Amino acid sequence: MKKAIKWIVVLAVIGVGAGIWYKKSKSQDEESTKRTYDAVKVEARDIRIIVESTGEVEPRNRLDVKPPIAGRLEELLVDEGNKVTKGQILGWISSTERATLLDAALATSKDEYEYWANLYKPSPLISPLDGTIIARNFEPGQSIGSSDAVVVIADDLIVVANLDETDIGQIESGQAVNVALEAYPDREFECTVEKIAYDATTVSSVTMYEVDVRPNRLPRFARSGMTANIEFIVEEKKGILTLPASAVQQKSGGTKGGGERPDMSAMSEDERKAYMIERMKERGLSDAEIQERLASRGGQGGGRPGGGQNGGPGGQPGGSSDARRSGGSSIEYYVLVASTDPENPEKKSIKVGVTDGSYTEVVEGLEEGDEVLIPRISLGAKKSSGNSLFSPTMGGGGRR
C-alpha cells in the first residue's frame, strides 16, 4: 500500500512538472514567433544606379615604329614614357653595308673611322605621329631587321570595357564613368563613354560588347595593360528622400482587397489561371516561363500565385528591373506605420522612384523624419528580417 502511494506521488510530481514545462515551452514559442518591428526614418541621401564592369587600359592607336632599312641601331634617343612629336628623330641606324665598312675602318685607325663615318651618314628613325613611347624593344649596337619594331608609340591611353548584352542597353556615348585601377584602388578618376562597339564578341557563350572609355584627365600613374574596375553611372539623384529598401512593400493595383491575395477558392479555373498569369507578369517572367510554370502545375491555381525564390512576404512578387526603378504601372506600394495596436501597424500608400537595391526613393506619401516600421520575425535565437521587392536579396540588384 505504501509503495503504491509512493508511486502515485512520484507520478503526480512528474505530471505537474511536465505541465509546467509544456506551458513554459509553449509561451516561449509564441513569444519567439511573435511579429516585431524595427523603426526607421525617412532620410535625405544620394542614390546612384550603376553598371559595373572590368576592363583594361589600352592605347587608342598603337603603332610599331620599324626601321626603313636593315642594319645596326647606332643610337636611340628616346625611352619609355617620353612624349614625341610627328617628324621627331627617334634614333640613328646604319645599314648593313655602312656597319661593315665602319667596323673595318675602326680596325685600321680612329682617323679612318671618322672619315668614313662623316662621309657615309646613318639613316634616321622618324616618329610618324604625336604620342608617348610605351615600349623600347632594342638597344644601341643591336642588329635589326626591317620588320622589327624598334619602339612602340601610343597616341592616347583609354580604358576598354567588356559589357554583357543585358547591360549594354543602359550605356550611351557621353555617359559619366568612374574608373579605379587595381594597382591604385583608392585613386579613382572620372571618364566618359567615347564609343560603343557595333560588333559583338562571344566569351564563354556570353555575348559581349566593347566600350571605349576616355579619361577626362589621364592620371600619371596609368600604364598600358593595367586592369580597371569600372562604374557606368546610369542614374544619379542627390538629396532625395529615401527609405531602406526592405521597408517598402507592394500590392497589385488591380486585385481584390487593396492588393492582398484574394480568396482563390471562390474563383473558377479560368479566373485562377488569369490571376496567376497576371502575378507572374508582374514578376517580370517571360511568356515562355509563364507557360512552363502553368504546365508544371497543370494549369491549376491551387498553389501560391507568383511564388518562387523572388516572392516576398504575403505573396509579393519579386518584380522586374524596370518595375524596381520606376515603380511599375500597375503596382502600388506601401509602408507600415505605427498604430494604436503595437502588433498591427497601419499601411500607408506611397509612390516610389529609383532604387539602388539598398535604398529606395520616396516620391510621395512621406516627409523627411517620418517613421516607418520594418517587419521582423523572431525564430528563437535567430531573427529573419522581412523582405520586399526592393531588398537586394530579392533581386533588387545594386547596379540597376
Short mmCIF file of C-alpha atoms in Angstrom, two decimals:
data_model
loop_
_atom_site.label_atom_id
_atom_site.label_comp_id
_atom_site.label_asym_id
_atom_site.label_seq_id
_atom_site.Cartn_x
_atom_site.Cartn_y
_atom_site.Cartn_z
CA MET A 1 0.00 0.00 0.00
CA LYS A 2 2.82 2.36 0.94
CA LYS A 3 4.65 1.54 -2.32
CA ALA A 4 1.51 2.32 -4.35
CA ILE A 5 1.07 5.68 -2.60
CA LYS A 6 4.74 6.47 -3.20
CA TRP A 7 4.46 5.77 -6.91
CA ILE A 8 1.27 7.84 -7.16
CA VAL A 9 3.06 10.83 -5.57
CA VAL A 10 6.06 10.44 -7.92
CA LEU A 11 3.81 10.28 -10.97
CA ALA A 12 1.84 13.31 -9.78
CA VAL A 13 5.04 15.33 -9.36
CA ILE A 14 6.23 14.26 -12.82
CA GLY A 15 2.86 15.22 -14.31
CA VAL A 16 2.88 18.65 -12.67
CA GLY A 17 6.45 19.24 -13.81
CA ALA A 18 5.62 18.19 -17.37
CA GLY A 19 2.62 20.54 -17.39
CA ILE A 20 4.71 23.47 -16.20
CA TRP A 21 7.42 22.72 -18.77
CA TYR A 22 4.83 22.45 -21.57
CA LYS A 23 3.20 25.77 -20.69
CA LYS A 24 6.58 27.49 -20.42
CA SER A 25 7.77 26.00 -23.71
CA LYS A 26 4.55 26.99 -25.47
CA SER A 27 4.81 30.52 -24.08
CA GLN A 28 8.42 30.79 -25.30
CA ASP A 29 7.46 29.50 -28.78
CA GLU A 30 4.65 32.02 -29.02
CA GLU A 31 6.98 34.78 -27.88
CA SER A 32 9.72 33.74 -30.33
CA THR A 33 7.34 33.70 -33.32
CA LYS A 34 5.65 36.94 -32.32
CA ARG A 35 5.97 39.56 -35.03
CA THR A 36 8.13 42.53 -34.10
CA TYR A 37 9.16 45.64 -35.99
CA ASP A 38 12.21 47.81 -36.45
CA ALA A 39 11.62 51.54 -36.73
CA VAL A 40 13.43 53.57 -39.43
CA LYS A 41 13.10 57.19 -40.53
CA VAL A 42 12.78 58.81 -43.94
CA GLU A 43 16.12 60.46 -44.68
CA ALA A 44 17.60 62.57 -47.44
CA ARG A 45 20.53 60.90 -49.21
CA ASP A 46 22.10 60.40 -52.62
CA ILE A 47 21.21 57.41 -54.81
CA ARG A 48 23.39 56.24 -57.66
CA ILE A 49 22.41 53.46 -60.06
CA ILE A 50 25.43 51.94 -61.74
CA VAL A 51 26.50 49.16 -64.09
CA GLU A 52 29.76 47.57 -63.00
CA SER A 53 32.36 46.07 -65.29
CA THR A 54 36.06 45.40 -65.58
CA GLY A 55 38.39 46.49 -68.35
CA GLU A 56 41.95 47.21 -69.33
CA VAL A 57 44.00 50.30 -70.08
CA GLU A 58 44.92 50.20 -73.77
CA PRO A 59 46.28 52.61 -76.40
CA ARG A 60 43.63 54.05 -78.68
CA ASN A 61 46.10 53.80 -81.55
CA ARG A 62 49.18 51.61 -81.10
CA LEU A 63 51.93 51.92 -83.70
CA ASP A 64 55.08 49.84 -84.11
CA VAL A 65 57.91 52.03 -85.43
CA LYS A 66 60.04 49.90 -87.79
CA PRO A 67 63.34 50.91 -89.40
CA PRO A 68 63.46 51.90 -93.09
CA ILE A 69 66.47 49.59 -93.61
CA ALA A 70 68.01 46.54 -92.02
CA GLY A 71 71.31 47.01 -90.21
CA ARG A 72 72.53 48.12 -86.81
CA LEU A 73 70.95 50.51 -84.32
CA GLU A 74 73.66 53.09 -83.65
CA GLU A 75 71.78 55.40 -81.30
CA LEU A 76 68.30 55.52 -79.68
CA LEU A 77 67.29 58.97 -78.40
CA VAL A 78 64.05 58.15 -76.55
CA ASP A 79 62.96 55.98 -73.63
CA GLU A 80 59.66 54.57 -72.35
CA GLY A 81 57.31 57.30 -71.16
CA ASN A 82 58.82 60.04 -73.33
CA LYS A 83 56.46 62.26 -75.30
CA VAL A 84 57.30 62.54 -79.01
CA THR A 85 56.02 64.61 -81.90
CA LYS A 86 55.40 63.76 -85.52
CA GLY A 87 58.64 64.01 -87.53
CA GLN A 88 60.91 63.81 -84.47
CA ILE A 89 64.13 61.78 -84.89
CA LEU A 90 63.99 58.82 -82.51
CA GLY A 91 67.34 57.25 -83.37
CA TRP A 92 70.02 56.54 -85.98
CA ILE A 93 70.52 53.34 -87.98
CA SER A 94 73.47 52.10 -90.01
CA SER A 95 72.72 49.91 -93.00
CA THR A 96 74.41 46.53 -93.08
CA GLU A 97 76.95 47.88 -95.61
CA ARG A 98 77.72 51.02 -93.55
CA ALA A 99 78.09 48.98 -90.35
CA THR A 100 80.51 46.59 -92.07
CA LEU A 101 82.53 49.49 -93.54
CA LEU A 102 82.80 51.33 -90.21
CA ASP A 103 83.87 48.22 -88.37
CA ALA A 104 86.66 47.67 -90.93
CA ALA A 105 87.74 51.35 -90.73
CA LEU A 106 87.81 51.25 -86.91
CA ALA A 107 90.12 48.24 -87.08
CA THR A 108 92.53 50.33 -89.20
CA SER A 109 92.59 53.59 -87.23
CA LYS A 110 90.43 56.14 -85.49
CA ASP A 111 91.04 58.71 -88.19
CA GLU A 112 89.95 56.23 -90.85
CA TYR A 113 86.75 55.53 -88.89
CA GLU A 114 85.90 59.23 -88.53
CA TYR A 115 86.49 59.81 -92.21
CA TRP A 116 84.05 57.13 -93.36
CA ALA A 117 81.54 57.94 -90.57
CA ASN A 118 81.33 61.56 -91.79
CA LEU A 119 81.22 60.56 -95.45
CA TYR A 120 78.64 57.81 -95.10
CA LYS A 121 75.78 59.18 -92.93
CA PRO A 122 73.37 56.92 -90.93
CA SER A 123 69.62 56.79 -91.61
CA PRO A 124 67.22 58.43 -89.14
CA LEU A 125 64.33 56.64 -87.40
CA ILE A 126 61.39 59.06 -87.59
CA SER A 127 58.25 59.26 -85.40
CA PRO A 128 55.16 59.04 -87.65
CA LEU A 129 52.77 60.66 -85.12
CA ASP A 130 52.44 62.54 -81.83
CA GLY A 131 52.27 60.25 -78.82
CA THR A 132 54.07 58.50 -75.99
CA ILE A 133 56.75 55.82 -76.16
CA ILE A 134 55.24 52.79 -74.40
CA ALA A 135 57.86 50.17 -75.38
CA ARG A 136 61.57 50.26 -76.24
CA ASN A 137 62.50 46.91 -77.76
CA PHE A 138 66.13 47.39 -78.87
CA GLU A 139 69.32 48.95 -77.57
CA PRO A 140 72.19 50.65 -79.47
CA GLY A 141 74.59 48.15 -81.05
CA GLN A 142 71.95 45.52 -81.78
CA SER A 143 71.24 44.29 -85.28
CA ILE A 144 67.72 44.95 -86.52
CA GLY A 145 65.64 43.88 -89.48
CA SER A 146 63.16 45.92 -91.48
CA SER A 147 60.28 44.06 -89.80
CA ASP A 148 61.47 44.69 -86.22
CA ALA A 149 59.60 47.23 -84.07
CA VAL A 150 62.34 49.35 -82.50
CA VAL A 151 59.87 51.32 -80.34
CA VAL A 152 56.07 51.36 -79.87
CA ILE A 153 54.11 54.61 -79.80
CA ALA A 154 50.60 55.18 -78.43
CA ASP A 155 48.74 58.41 -79.10
CA ASP A 156 46.33 58.18 -76.13
CA LEU A 157 45.57 55.71 -73.37
CA ILE A 158 41.92 54.76 -72.89
CA VAL A 159 40.05 52.14 -70.84
CA VAL A 160 38.35 49.36 -72.79
CA ALA A 161 35.48 47.60 -71.02
CA ASN A 162 33.54 44.47 -71.98
CA LEU A 163 29.82 44.59 -71.21
CA ASP A 164 27.19 41.86 -71.35
CA GLU A 165 24.39 42.45 -73.87
CA THR A 166 21.91 42.65 -70.97
CA ASP A 167 23.69 45.79 -69.72
CA ILE A 168 24.67 47.46 -72.98
CA GLY A 169 21.20 48.99 -73.37
CA GLN A 170 21.89 51.23 -70.37
CA ILE A 171 25.11 52.65 -71.82
CA GLU A 172 25.34 55.60 -74.22
CA SER A 173 28.01 57.90 -75.61
CA GLY A 174 28.91 60.79 -73.32
CA GLN A 175 27.81 58.91 -70.19
CA ALA A 176 29.79 59.58 -67.00
CA VAL A 177 32.05 56.78 -65.75
CA ASN A 178 34.21 56.28 -62.67
CA VAL A 179 37.36 54.17 -63.01
CA ALA A 180 39.75 52.78 -60.41
CA LEU A 181 42.84 50.82 -61.39
CA GLU A 182 43.55 47.66 -59.42
CA ALA A 183 47.10 48.87 -58.85
CA TYR A 184 45.74 52.11 -57.32
CA PRO A 185 42.27 51.22 -55.94
CA ASP A 186 41.93 54.40 -53.85
CA ARG A 187 42.73 56.81 -56.67
CA GLU A 188 39.52 56.92 -58.71
CA PHE A 189 39.31 59.16 -61.78
CA GLU A 190 36.45 60.39 -63.95
CA CYS A 191 35.92 59.25 -67.53
CA THR A 192 33.38 59.48 -70.34
CA VAL A 193 31.97 56.84 -72.68
CA GLU A 194 33.56 57.53 -76.07
CA LYS A 195 32.46 54.67 -78.31
CA ILE A 196 30.29 51.55 -78.14
CA ALA A 197 31.18 48.70 -80.49
CA TYR A 198 28.61 47.69 -83.13
CA ASP A 199 30.03 44.20 -83.47
CA ALA A 200 29.78 41.72 -80.60
CA THR A 201 32.22 39.09 -79.40
CA THR A 202 31.29 35.82 -77.70
CA VAL A 203 33.09 34.95 -74.47
CA SER A 204 32.16 31.63 -72.79
CA SER A 205 28.81 31.60 -74.68
CA VAL A 206 28.04 35.16 -73.47
CA THR A 207 27.56 37.99 -75.96
CA MET A 208 29.83 40.91 -75.06
CA TYR A 209 30.35 44.42 -76.46
CA GLU A 210 33.49 46.53 -76.18
CA VAL A 211 33.04 50.04 -74.81
CA ASP A 212 35.81 52.64 -75.11
CA VAL A 213 36.05 54.92 -72.07
CA ARG A 214 38.09 58.14 -72.37
CA PRO A 215 39.65 59.59 -69.18
CA ASN A 216 38.74 63.25 -68.67
CA ARG A 217 42.26 63.65 -67.34
CA LEU A 218 44.60 60.68 -67.55
CA PRO A 219 46.47 60.16 -64.26
CA ARG A 220 50.25 59.96 -64.49
CA PHE A 221 50.30 56.52 -62.86
CA ALA A 222 48.18 54.88 -65.59
CA ARG A 223 50.04 52.34 -67.69
CA SER A 224 49.01 50.29 -70.72
CA GLY A 225 47.79 46.83 -69.70
CA MET A 226 46.55 47.77 -66.22
CA THR A 227 43.28 46.19 -65.07
CA ALA A 228 40.48 48.65 -64.26
CA ASN A 229 37.26 48.43 -62.23
CA ILE A 230 34.61 50.49 -63.98
CA GLU A 231 31.31 52.01 -62.82
CA PHE A 232 28.97 53.31 -65.53
CA ILE A 233 26.62 55.84 -63.91
CA VAL A 234 23.14 55.06 -65.26
CA GLU A 235 21.26 57.47 -63.00
CA GLU A 236 22.16 59.62 -60.03
CA LYS A 237 19.96 61.67 -57.70
CA LYS A 238 21.25 63.82 -54.87
CA GLY A 239 19.48 64.82 -51.66
CA ILE A 240 16.28 62.85 -52.28
CA LEU A 241 14.01 61.31 -49.63
CA THR A 242 14.75 57.62 -49.15
CA LEU A 243 13.88 54.59 -47.07
CA PRO A 244 15.71 51.29 -46.64
CA ALA A 245 14.57 49.04 -49.48
CA SER A 246 13.28 46.40 -47.04
CA ALA A 247 10.73 48.91 -45.65
CA VAL A 248 8.87 49.21 -48.97
CA GLN A 249 6.14 46.65 -49.61
CA GLN A 250 4.00 46.24 -52.70
CA LYS A 251 0.49 45.35 -53.69
CA SER A 252 -1.09 44.91 -57.13
CA GLY A 253 -3.30 47.82 -58.01
CA GLY A 254 -5.95 45.73 -59.75
CA THR A 255 -6.52 42.90 -57.29
CA LYS A 256 -9.17 42.44 -54.66
CA GLY A 257 -8.79 43.62 -51.08
CA GLY A 258 -6.46 46.52 -51.93
CA GLY A 259 -3.80 44.29 -53.41
CA GLU A 260 -3.83 41.40 -50.89
CA ARG A 261 -4.10 37.85 -52.13
CA PRO A 262 -7.77 37.14 -52.95
CA ASP A 263 -9.74 34.05 -51.97
CA MET A 264 -8.89 31.75 -54.84
CA SER A 265 -11.32 29.09 -53.67
CA ALA A 266 -14.14 31.33 -54.91
CA MET A 267 -12.60 31.62 -58.39
CA SER A 268 -13.29 29.50 -61.40
CA GLU A 269 -10.44 27.63 -63.07
CA ASP A 270 -10.14 30.30 -65.78
CA GLU A 271 -10.12 33.09 -63.17
CA ARG A 272 -7.39 31.36 -61.15
CA LYS A 273 -5.29 30.87 -64.28
CA ALA A 274 -5.72 34.53 -65.33
CA TYR A 275 -4.79 35.68 -61.83
CA MET A 276 -1.64 33.56 -61.82
CA ILE A 277 -0.60 34.85 -65.25
CA GLU A 278 -1.08 38.45 -64.10
CA ARG A 279 1.04 37.93 -60.99
CA MET A 280 3.81 36.19 -62.93
CA LYS A 281 3.91 39.02 -65.48
CA GLU A 282 4.28 41.49 -62.60
CA ARG A 283 7.34 39.48 -61.54
CA GLY A 284 8.88 40.02 -64.96
CA LEU A 285 8.59 36.44 -66.22
CA SER A 286 8.60 35.91 -69.98
CA ASP A 287 5.70 34.26 -71.81
CA ALA A 288 7.75 31.07 -72.22
CA GLU A 289 8.50 30.92 -68.49
CA ILE A 290 4.84 31.52 -67.66
CA GLN A 291 3.72 28.69 -69.94
CA GLU A 292 6.34 26.37 -68.44
CA ARG A 293 5.14 27.08 -64.89
CA LEU A 294 1.50 26.68 -65.82
CA ALA A 295 2.29 23.36 -67.49
CA SER A 296 4.16 22.13 -64.41
CA ARG A 297 1.11 22.93 -62.27
CA GLY A 298 -1.35 21.54 -64.73
CA GLY A 299 -2.84 24.99 -65.24
CA GLN A 300 -4.38 24.93 -61.74
CA GLY A 301 -4.34 27.86 -59.36
CA GLY A 302 -4.17 25.94 -56.11
CA GLY A 303 -0.56 26.86 -55.40
CA ARG A 304 0.80 30.16 -54.32
CA PRO A 305 0.46 32.60 -57.24
CA GLY A 306 3.60 34.26 -58.35
CA GLY A 307 5.61 32.07 -55.98
CA GLY A 308 9.25 31.17 -56.30
CA GLN A 309 12.55 32.41 -55.00
CA ASN A 310 11.69 36.06 -55.72
CA GLY A 311 8.42 36.00 -53.80
CA GLY A 312 8.19 38.46 -50.91
CA PRO A 313 6.12 38.34 -47.72
CA GLY A 314 2.42 37.93 -48.17
CA GLY A 315 2.83 36.52 -51.68
CA GLN A 316 4.53 39.58 -53.11
CA PRO A 317 6.26 39.02 -56.42
CA GLY A 318 9.86 39.95 -56.97
CA GLY A 319 9.29 42.38 -59.83
CA SER A 320 11.37 43.22 -62.91
CA SER A 321 14.27 45.63 -63.00
CA ASP A 322 12.12 48.25 -64.76
CA ALA A 323 9.48 47.96 -62.04
CA ARG A 324 12.16 48.36 -59.39
CA ARG A 325 13.35 51.56 -60.99
CA SER A 326 10.07 53.22 -61.89
CA GLY A 327 7.56 51.62 -59.56
CA GLY A 328 5.71 49.84 -62.35
CA SER A 329 2.43 50.96 -63.91
CA SER A 330 0.07 48.51 -62.18
CA ILE A 331 1.75 48.15 -58.81
CA GLU A 332 1.04 50.14 -55.68
CA TYR A 333 3.47 50.46 -52.79
CA TYR A 334 3.01 50.95 -49.09
CA VAL A 335 4.89 51.12 -45.82
CA LEU A 336 3.89 50.18 -42.30
CA VAL A 337 3.40 52.96 -39.73
CA ALA A 338 2.64 52.78 -36.01
CA SER A 339 -0.98 52.48 -34.90
CA THR A 340 -2.84 52.22 -31.57
CA ASP A 341 -2.21 48.46 -31.67
CA PRO A 342 1.58 47.87 -31.50
CA GLU A 343 1.21 44.41 -33.06
CA ASN A 344 -0.90 45.61 -36.01
CA PRO A 345 0.59 48.68 -37.68
CA GLU A 346 -1.29 50.57 -40.37
CA LYS A 347 -0.49 50.50 -44.08
CA LYS A 348 0.27 53.81 -45.76
CA SER A 349 0.38 54.10 -49.54
CA ILE A 350 3.41 55.80 -51.09
CA LYS A 351 4.89 56.44 -54.51
CA VAL A 352 8.46 55.33 -55.14
CA GLY A 353 11.15 56.24 -57.65
CA VAL A 354 14.58 54.77 -58.26
CA THR A 355 16.31 52.22 -56.07
CA ASP A 356 19.91 51.07 -55.79
CA GLY A 357 18.91 47.86 -54.03
CA SER A 358 19.75 49.21 -50.56
CA TYR A 359 17.65 52.38 -50.51
CA THR A 360 14.50 53.41 -52.38
CA GLU A 361 13.40 56.91 -53.34
CA VAL A 362 10.13 58.15 -51.78
CA VAL A 363 8.35 60.39 -54.28
CA GLU A 364 5.07 60.93 -52.45
CA GLY A 365 3.33 59.95 -49.22
CA LEU A 366 6.03 60.62 -46.62
CA GLU A 367 8.07 63.55 -45.35
CA GLU A 368 11.63 63.70 -44.07
CA GLY A 369 11.80 62.41 -40.49
CA ASP A 370 8.62 60.30 -40.74
CA GLU A 371 8.99 56.93 -39.05
CA VAL A 372 8.03 53.64 -40.66
CA LEU A 373 8.24 50.03 -39.48
CA ILE A 374 10.08 47.06 -40.96
CA PRO A 375 8.55 43.68 -40.02
CA ARG A 376 10.83 41.14 -38.42
CA ILE A 377 10.04 37.58 -37.41
CA SER A 378 11.97 36.18 -34.47
CA LEU A 379 12.70 32.43 -34.61
CA GLY A 380 14.31 31.52 -31.32
CA ALA A 381 17.88 32.82 -31.23
CA LYS A 382 17.77 33.69 -34.95
CA LYS A 383 15.99 36.64 -36.49
CA SER A 384 14.86 36.99 -40.03
CA SER A 385 14.17 40.45 -41.44
CA GLY A 386 11.15 40.89 -43.66
CA ASN A 387 11.89 41.07 -47.39
CA SER A 388 10.40 43.30 -50.01
CA LEU A 389 10.51 43.89 -53.71
CA PHE A 390 13.41 46.31 -53.27
CA SER A 391 15.60 44.20 -50.96
CA PRO A 392 18.98 43.24 -52.53
CA THR A 393 18.30 39.60 -51.66
CA MET A 394 15.10 39.77 -53.68
CA GLY A 395 16.88 40.50 -56.95
CA GLY A 396 16.91 44.29 -56.47
CA GLY A 397 20.41 44.44 -57.93
CA GLY A 398 22.55 47.29 -56.68
CA ARG A 399 23.68 48.10 -60.21
CA ARG A 400 20.27 48.50 -61.75
#
